[in-house]
Short mmCIF file of N, CA and C in Angstrom, two decimals:
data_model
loop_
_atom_site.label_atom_id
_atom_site.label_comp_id
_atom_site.label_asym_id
_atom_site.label_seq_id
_atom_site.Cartn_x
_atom_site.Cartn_y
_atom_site.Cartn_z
N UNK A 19 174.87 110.97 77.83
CA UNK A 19 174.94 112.36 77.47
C UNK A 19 176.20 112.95 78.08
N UNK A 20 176.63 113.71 77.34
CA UNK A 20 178.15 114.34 77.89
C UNK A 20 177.92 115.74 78.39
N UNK A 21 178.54 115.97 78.92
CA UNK A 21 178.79 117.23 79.84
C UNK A 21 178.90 118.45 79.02
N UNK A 22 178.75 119.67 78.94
CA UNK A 22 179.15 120.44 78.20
C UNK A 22 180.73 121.35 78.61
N UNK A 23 181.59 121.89 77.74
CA UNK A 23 182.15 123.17 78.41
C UNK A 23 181.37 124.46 77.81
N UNK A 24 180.96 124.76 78.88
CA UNK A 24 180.92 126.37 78.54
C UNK A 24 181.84 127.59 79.32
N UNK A 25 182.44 128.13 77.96
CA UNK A 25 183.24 129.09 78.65
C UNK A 25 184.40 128.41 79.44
N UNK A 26 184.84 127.36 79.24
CA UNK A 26 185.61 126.84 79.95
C UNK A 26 185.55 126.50 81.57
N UNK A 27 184.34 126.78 81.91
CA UNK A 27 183.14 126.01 83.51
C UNK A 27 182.59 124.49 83.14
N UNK A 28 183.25 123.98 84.09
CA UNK A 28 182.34 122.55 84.04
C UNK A 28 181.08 122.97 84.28
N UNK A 29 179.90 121.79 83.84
CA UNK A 29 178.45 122.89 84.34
C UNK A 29 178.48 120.84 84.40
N UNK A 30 177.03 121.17 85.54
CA UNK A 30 176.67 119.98 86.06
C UNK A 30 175.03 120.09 85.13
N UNK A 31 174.26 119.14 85.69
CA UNK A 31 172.84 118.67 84.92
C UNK A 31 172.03 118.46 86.09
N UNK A 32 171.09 119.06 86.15
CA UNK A 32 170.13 119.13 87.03
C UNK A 32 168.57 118.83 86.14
N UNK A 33 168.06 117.57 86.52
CA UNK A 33 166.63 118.05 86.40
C UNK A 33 165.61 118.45 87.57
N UNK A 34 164.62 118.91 86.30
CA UNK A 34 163.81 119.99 87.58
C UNK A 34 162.48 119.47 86.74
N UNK A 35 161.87 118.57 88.05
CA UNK A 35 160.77 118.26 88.05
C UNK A 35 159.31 118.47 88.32
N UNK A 36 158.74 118.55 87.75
CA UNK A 36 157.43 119.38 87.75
C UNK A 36 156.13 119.29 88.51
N UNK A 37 156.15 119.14 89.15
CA UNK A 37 155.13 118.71 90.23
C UNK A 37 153.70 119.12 90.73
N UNK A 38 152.53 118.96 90.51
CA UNK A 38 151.46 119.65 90.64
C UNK A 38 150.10 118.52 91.06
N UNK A 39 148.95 119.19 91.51
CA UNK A 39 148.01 118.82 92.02
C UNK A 39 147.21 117.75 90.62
N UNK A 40 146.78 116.55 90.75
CA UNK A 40 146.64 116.04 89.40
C UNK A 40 145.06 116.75 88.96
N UNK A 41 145.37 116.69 87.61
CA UNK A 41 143.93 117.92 86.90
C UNK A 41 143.83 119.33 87.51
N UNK A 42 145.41 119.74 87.69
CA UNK A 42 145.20 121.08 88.40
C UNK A 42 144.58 122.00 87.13
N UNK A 43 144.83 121.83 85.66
CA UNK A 43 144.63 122.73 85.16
C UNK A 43 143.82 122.10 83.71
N UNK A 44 142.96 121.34 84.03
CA UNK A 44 142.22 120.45 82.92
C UNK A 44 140.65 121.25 82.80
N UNK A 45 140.75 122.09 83.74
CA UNK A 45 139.16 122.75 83.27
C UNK A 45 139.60 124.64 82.58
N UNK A 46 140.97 124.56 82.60
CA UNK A 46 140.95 125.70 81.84
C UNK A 46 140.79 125.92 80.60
N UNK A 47 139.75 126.80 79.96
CA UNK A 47 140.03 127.43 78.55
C UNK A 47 140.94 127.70 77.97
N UNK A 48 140.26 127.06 76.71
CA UNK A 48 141.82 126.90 75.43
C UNK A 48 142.57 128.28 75.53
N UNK A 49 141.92 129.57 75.83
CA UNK A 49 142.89 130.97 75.70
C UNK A 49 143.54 131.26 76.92
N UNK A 50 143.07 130.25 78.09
CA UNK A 50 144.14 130.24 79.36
C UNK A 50 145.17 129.13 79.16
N UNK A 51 145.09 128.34 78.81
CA UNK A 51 145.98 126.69 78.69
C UNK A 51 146.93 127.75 77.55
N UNK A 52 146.61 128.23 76.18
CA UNK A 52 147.65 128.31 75.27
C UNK A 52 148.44 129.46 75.77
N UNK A 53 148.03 130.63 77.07
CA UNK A 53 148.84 131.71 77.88
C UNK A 53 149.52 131.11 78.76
N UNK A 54 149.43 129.60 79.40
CA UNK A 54 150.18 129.24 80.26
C UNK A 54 151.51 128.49 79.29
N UNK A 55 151.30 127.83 77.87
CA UNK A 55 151.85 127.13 77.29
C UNK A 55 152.87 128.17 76.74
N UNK A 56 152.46 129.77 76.61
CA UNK A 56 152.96 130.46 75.96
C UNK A 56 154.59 130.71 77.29
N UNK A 57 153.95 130.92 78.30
CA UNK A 57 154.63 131.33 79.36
C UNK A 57 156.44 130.31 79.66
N UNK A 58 155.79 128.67 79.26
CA UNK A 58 156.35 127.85 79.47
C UNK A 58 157.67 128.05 77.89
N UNK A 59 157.20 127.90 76.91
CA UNK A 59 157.96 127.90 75.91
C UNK A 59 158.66 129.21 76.05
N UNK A 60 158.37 130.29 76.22
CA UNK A 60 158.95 132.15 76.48
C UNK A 60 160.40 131.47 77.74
N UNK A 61 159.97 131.01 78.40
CA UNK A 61 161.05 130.75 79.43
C UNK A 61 162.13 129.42 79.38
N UNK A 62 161.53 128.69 78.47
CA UNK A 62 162.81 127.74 78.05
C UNK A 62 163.44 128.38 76.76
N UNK A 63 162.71 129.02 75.86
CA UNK A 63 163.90 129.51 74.94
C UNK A 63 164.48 130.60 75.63
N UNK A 64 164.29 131.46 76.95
CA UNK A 64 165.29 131.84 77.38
C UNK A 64 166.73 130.82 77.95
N UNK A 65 166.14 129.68 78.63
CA UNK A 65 166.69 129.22 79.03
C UNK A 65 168.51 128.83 78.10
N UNK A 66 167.36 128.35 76.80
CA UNK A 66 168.24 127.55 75.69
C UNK A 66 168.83 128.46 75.10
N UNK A 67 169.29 130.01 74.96
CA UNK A 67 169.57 130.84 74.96
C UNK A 67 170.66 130.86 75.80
N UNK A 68 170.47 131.43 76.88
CA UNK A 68 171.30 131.25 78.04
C UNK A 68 172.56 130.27 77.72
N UNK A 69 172.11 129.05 77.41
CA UNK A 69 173.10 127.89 77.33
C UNK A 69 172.44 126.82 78.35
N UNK A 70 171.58 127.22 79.14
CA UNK A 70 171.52 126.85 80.40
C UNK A 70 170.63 124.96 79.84
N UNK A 71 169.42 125.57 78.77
CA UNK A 71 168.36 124.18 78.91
C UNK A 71 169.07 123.41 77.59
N UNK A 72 169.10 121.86 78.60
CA UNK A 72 169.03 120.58 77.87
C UNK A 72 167.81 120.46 76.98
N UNK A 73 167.23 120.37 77.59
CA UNK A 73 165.64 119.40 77.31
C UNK A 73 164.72 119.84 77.82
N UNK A 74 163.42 119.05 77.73
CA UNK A 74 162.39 119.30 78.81
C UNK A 74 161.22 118.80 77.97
N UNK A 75 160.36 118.18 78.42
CA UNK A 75 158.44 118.15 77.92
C UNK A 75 157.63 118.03 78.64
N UNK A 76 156.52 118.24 78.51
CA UNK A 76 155.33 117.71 78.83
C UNK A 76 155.10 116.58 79.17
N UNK A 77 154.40 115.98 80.38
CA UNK A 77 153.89 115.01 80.22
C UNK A 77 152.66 114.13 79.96
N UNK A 78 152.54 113.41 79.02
CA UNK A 78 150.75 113.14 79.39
C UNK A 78 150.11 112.75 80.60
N UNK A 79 149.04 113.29 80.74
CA UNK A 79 147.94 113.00 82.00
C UNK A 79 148.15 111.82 82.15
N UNK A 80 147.69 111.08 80.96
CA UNK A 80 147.07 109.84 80.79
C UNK A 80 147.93 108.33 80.65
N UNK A 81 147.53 107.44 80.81
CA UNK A 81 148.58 106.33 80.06
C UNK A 81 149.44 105.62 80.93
N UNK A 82 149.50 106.11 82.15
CA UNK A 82 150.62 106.12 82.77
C UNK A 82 150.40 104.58 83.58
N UNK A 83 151.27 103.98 83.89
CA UNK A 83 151.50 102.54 84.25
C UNK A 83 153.05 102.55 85.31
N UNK A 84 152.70 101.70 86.56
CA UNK A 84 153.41 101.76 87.64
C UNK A 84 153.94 100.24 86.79
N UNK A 85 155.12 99.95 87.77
CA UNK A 85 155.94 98.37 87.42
C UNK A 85 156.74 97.95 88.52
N UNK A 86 156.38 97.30 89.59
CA UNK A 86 156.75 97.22 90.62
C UNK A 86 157.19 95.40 90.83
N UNK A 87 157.91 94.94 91.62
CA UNK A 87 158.10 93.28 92.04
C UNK A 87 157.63 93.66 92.93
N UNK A 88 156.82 92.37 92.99
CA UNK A 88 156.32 91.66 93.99
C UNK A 88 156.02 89.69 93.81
N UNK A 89 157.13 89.84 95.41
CA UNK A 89 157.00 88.16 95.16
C UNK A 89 157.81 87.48 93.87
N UNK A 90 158.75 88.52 93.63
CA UNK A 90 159.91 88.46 92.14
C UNK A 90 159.13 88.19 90.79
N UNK A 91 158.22 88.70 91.01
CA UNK A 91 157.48 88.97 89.62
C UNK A 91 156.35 90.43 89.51
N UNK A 92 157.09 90.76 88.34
CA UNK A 92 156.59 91.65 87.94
C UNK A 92 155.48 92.20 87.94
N UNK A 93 154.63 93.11 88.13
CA UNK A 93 153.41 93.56 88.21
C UNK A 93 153.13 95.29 87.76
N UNK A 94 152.25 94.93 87.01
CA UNK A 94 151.93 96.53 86.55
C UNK A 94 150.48 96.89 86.78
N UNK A 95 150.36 98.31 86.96
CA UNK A 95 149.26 98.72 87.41
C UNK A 95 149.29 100.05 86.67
N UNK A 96 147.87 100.85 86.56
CA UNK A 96 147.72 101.79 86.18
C UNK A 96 147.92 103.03 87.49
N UNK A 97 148.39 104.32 86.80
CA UNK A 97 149.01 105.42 87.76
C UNK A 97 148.75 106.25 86.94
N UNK A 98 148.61 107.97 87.95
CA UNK A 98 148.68 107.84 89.01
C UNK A 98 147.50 107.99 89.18
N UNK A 99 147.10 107.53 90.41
CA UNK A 99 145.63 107.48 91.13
C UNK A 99 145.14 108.93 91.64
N UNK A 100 143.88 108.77 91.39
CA UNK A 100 143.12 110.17 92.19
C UNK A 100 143.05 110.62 93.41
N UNK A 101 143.97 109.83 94.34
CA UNK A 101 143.71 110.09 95.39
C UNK A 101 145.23 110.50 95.58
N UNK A 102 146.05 110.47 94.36
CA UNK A 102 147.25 111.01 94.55
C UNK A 102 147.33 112.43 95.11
N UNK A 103 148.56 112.64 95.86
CA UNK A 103 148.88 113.98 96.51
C UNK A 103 149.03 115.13 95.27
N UNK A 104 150.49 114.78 94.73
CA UNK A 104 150.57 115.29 93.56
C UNK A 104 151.15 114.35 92.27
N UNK A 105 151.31 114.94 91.30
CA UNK A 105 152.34 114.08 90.13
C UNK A 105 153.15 115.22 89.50
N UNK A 106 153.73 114.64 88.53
CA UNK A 106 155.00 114.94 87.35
C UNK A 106 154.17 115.32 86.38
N UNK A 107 154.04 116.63 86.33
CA UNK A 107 153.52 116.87 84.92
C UNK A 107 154.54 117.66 83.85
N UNK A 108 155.39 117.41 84.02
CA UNK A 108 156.85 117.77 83.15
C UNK A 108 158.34 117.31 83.62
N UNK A 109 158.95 118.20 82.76
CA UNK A 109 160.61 118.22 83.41
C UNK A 109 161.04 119.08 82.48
N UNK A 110 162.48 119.53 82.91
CA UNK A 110 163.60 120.37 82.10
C UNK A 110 164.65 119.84 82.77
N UNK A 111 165.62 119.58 82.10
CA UNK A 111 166.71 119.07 81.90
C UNK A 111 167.72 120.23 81.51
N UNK A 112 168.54 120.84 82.74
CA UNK A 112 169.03 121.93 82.69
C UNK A 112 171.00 121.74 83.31
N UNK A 113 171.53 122.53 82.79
CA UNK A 113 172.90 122.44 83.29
C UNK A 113 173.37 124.13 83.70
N UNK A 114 173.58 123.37 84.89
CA UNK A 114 174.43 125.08 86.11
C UNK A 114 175.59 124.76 86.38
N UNK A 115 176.10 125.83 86.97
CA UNK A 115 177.97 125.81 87.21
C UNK A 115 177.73 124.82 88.81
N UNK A 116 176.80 125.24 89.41
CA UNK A 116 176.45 123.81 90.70
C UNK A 116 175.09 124.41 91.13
N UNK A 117 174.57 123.76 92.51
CA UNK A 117 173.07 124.03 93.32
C UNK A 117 172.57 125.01 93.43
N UNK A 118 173.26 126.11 93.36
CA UNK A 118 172.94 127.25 93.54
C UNK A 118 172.26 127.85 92.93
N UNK A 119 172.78 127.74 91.30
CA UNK A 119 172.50 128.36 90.13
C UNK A 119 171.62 127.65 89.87
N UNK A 120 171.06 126.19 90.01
CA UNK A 120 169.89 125.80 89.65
C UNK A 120 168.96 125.75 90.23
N UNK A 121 168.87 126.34 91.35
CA UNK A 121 168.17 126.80 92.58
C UNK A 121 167.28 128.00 91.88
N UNK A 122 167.90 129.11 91.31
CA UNK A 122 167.76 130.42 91.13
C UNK A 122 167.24 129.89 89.72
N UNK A 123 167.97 128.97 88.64
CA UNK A 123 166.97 128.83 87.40
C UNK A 123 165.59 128.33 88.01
N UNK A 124 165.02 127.41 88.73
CA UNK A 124 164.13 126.68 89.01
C UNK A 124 162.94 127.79 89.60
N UNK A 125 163.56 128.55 90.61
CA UNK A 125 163.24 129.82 90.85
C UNK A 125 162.46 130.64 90.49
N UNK A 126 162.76 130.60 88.60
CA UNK A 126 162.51 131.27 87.45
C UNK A 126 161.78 130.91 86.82
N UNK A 127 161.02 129.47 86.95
CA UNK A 127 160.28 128.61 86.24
C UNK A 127 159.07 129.02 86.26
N UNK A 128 158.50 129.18 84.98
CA UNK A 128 156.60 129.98 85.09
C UNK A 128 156.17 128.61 86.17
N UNK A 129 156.56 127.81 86.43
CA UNK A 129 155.45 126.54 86.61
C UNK A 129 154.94 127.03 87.95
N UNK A 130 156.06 127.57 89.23
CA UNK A 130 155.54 127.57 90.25
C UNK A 130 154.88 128.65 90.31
N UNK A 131 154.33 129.80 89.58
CA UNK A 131 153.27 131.07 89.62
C UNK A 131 152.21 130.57 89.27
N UNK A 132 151.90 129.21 88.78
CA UNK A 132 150.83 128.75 87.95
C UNK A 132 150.01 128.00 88.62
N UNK A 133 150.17 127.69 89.84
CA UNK A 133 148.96 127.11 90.33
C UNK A 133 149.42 127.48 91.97
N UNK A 134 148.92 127.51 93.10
CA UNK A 134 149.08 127.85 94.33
C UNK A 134 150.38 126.45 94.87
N UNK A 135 149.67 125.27 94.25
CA UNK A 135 149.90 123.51 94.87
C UNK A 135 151.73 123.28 94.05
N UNK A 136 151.37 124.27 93.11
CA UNK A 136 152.85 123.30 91.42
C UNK A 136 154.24 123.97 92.81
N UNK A 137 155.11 123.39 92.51
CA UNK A 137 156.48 122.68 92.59
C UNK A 137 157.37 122.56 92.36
N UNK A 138 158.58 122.54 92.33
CA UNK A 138 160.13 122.01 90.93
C UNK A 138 160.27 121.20 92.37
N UNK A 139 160.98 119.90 91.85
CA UNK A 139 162.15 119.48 92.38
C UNK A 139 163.16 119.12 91.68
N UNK A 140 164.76 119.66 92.18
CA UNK A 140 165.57 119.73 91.53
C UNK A 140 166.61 118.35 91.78
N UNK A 141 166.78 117.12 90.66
CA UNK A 141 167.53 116.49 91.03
C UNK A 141 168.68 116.53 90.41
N UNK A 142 169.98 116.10 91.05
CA UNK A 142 171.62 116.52 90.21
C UNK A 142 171.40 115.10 89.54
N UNK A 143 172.16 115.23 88.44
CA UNK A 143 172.12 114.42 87.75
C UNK A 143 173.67 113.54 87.69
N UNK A 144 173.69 112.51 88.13
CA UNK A 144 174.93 112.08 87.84
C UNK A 144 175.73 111.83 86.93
N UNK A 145 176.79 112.23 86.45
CA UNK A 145 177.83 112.18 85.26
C UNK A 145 178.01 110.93 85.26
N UNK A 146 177.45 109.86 83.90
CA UNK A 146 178.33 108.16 83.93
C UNK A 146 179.43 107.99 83.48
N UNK A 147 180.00 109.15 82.71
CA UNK A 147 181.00 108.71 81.79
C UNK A 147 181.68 107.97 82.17
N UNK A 148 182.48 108.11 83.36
CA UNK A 148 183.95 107.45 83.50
C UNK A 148 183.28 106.00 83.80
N UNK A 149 182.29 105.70 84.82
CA UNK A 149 181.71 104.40 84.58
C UNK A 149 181.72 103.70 83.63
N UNK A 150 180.67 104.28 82.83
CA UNK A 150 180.40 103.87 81.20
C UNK A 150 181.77 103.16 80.83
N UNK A 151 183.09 104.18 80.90
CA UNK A 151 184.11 103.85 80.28
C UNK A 151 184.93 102.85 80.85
N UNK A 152 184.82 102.98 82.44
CA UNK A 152 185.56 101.67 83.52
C UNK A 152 184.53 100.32 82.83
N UNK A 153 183.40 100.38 82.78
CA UNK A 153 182.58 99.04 82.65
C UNK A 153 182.84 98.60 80.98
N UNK A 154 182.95 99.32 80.34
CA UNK A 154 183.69 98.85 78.93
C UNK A 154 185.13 98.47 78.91
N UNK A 155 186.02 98.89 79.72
CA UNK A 155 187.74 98.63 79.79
C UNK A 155 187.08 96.37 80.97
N UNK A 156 186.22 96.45 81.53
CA UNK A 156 186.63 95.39 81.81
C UNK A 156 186.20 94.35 81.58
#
């Protein structure tokens, strides 16, 4: 993925990861779940507006599978467990002029008003290009 110009500002890529208590919000009613869903979509089309949002989804509860070596062979297991602290129940994929500004978007995110436990963590995202392009020149 390439970088954008906006306005002639390099902007960097930050994701902002979603973090919450697992089944924090699996016993809510369909007219609370579709006010929190409402909350979430209201604030990324600001975002995407802005210029600011890449991306972002949901993640499923369910399905989820760890893949770890051990003993140089592969092993998979089902995740995450109930006795987990928390998990990833999303992401957004966002670009700021640097930390600051994605500090203050993340800030902004309905997610952390939504449960006492929810979270962002914000990771920078590293630019591959010139890699990409050194590992093809050799």
């Amino acid at each position: 993925m390439s970088r954008h110009r906006a306005k002639e500002i390099d902007m960097s890529q930050y994701l902002l990861l979603l973090h919450h208590t697992p089944n924090y919000n699996i016993d809510l009613p369909r007219e609370k779940m579709m006010e929190m869903t409402r909350r979430y979509m209201g604030w990324a089309d600001l975002q995407r507006q802005k210029g600011k949002l890449v991306g972002g989804e949901k993640l499923a509860a369910g399905g989820v599978r760890h893949i770890r070596v051990k003993d140089g062979k592969a092993v998979v297991s089902d995740g995450p467990y109930a006795e987990a602290k928390d998990v990833i129940g999303g992401y957004f994929l966002i670009e700021a002029r640097n930390a600051t500004e994605a500090e203050a978007i993340a800030q902004d995110c309905p997610h952390l008003g939504l449960g006492p436990s929810n979270w962002v963590e914000i990771r920078p995202v590293d630019d591959m290009e010139a890699v990409r392009k050194a590992a093809a020149a050799d």
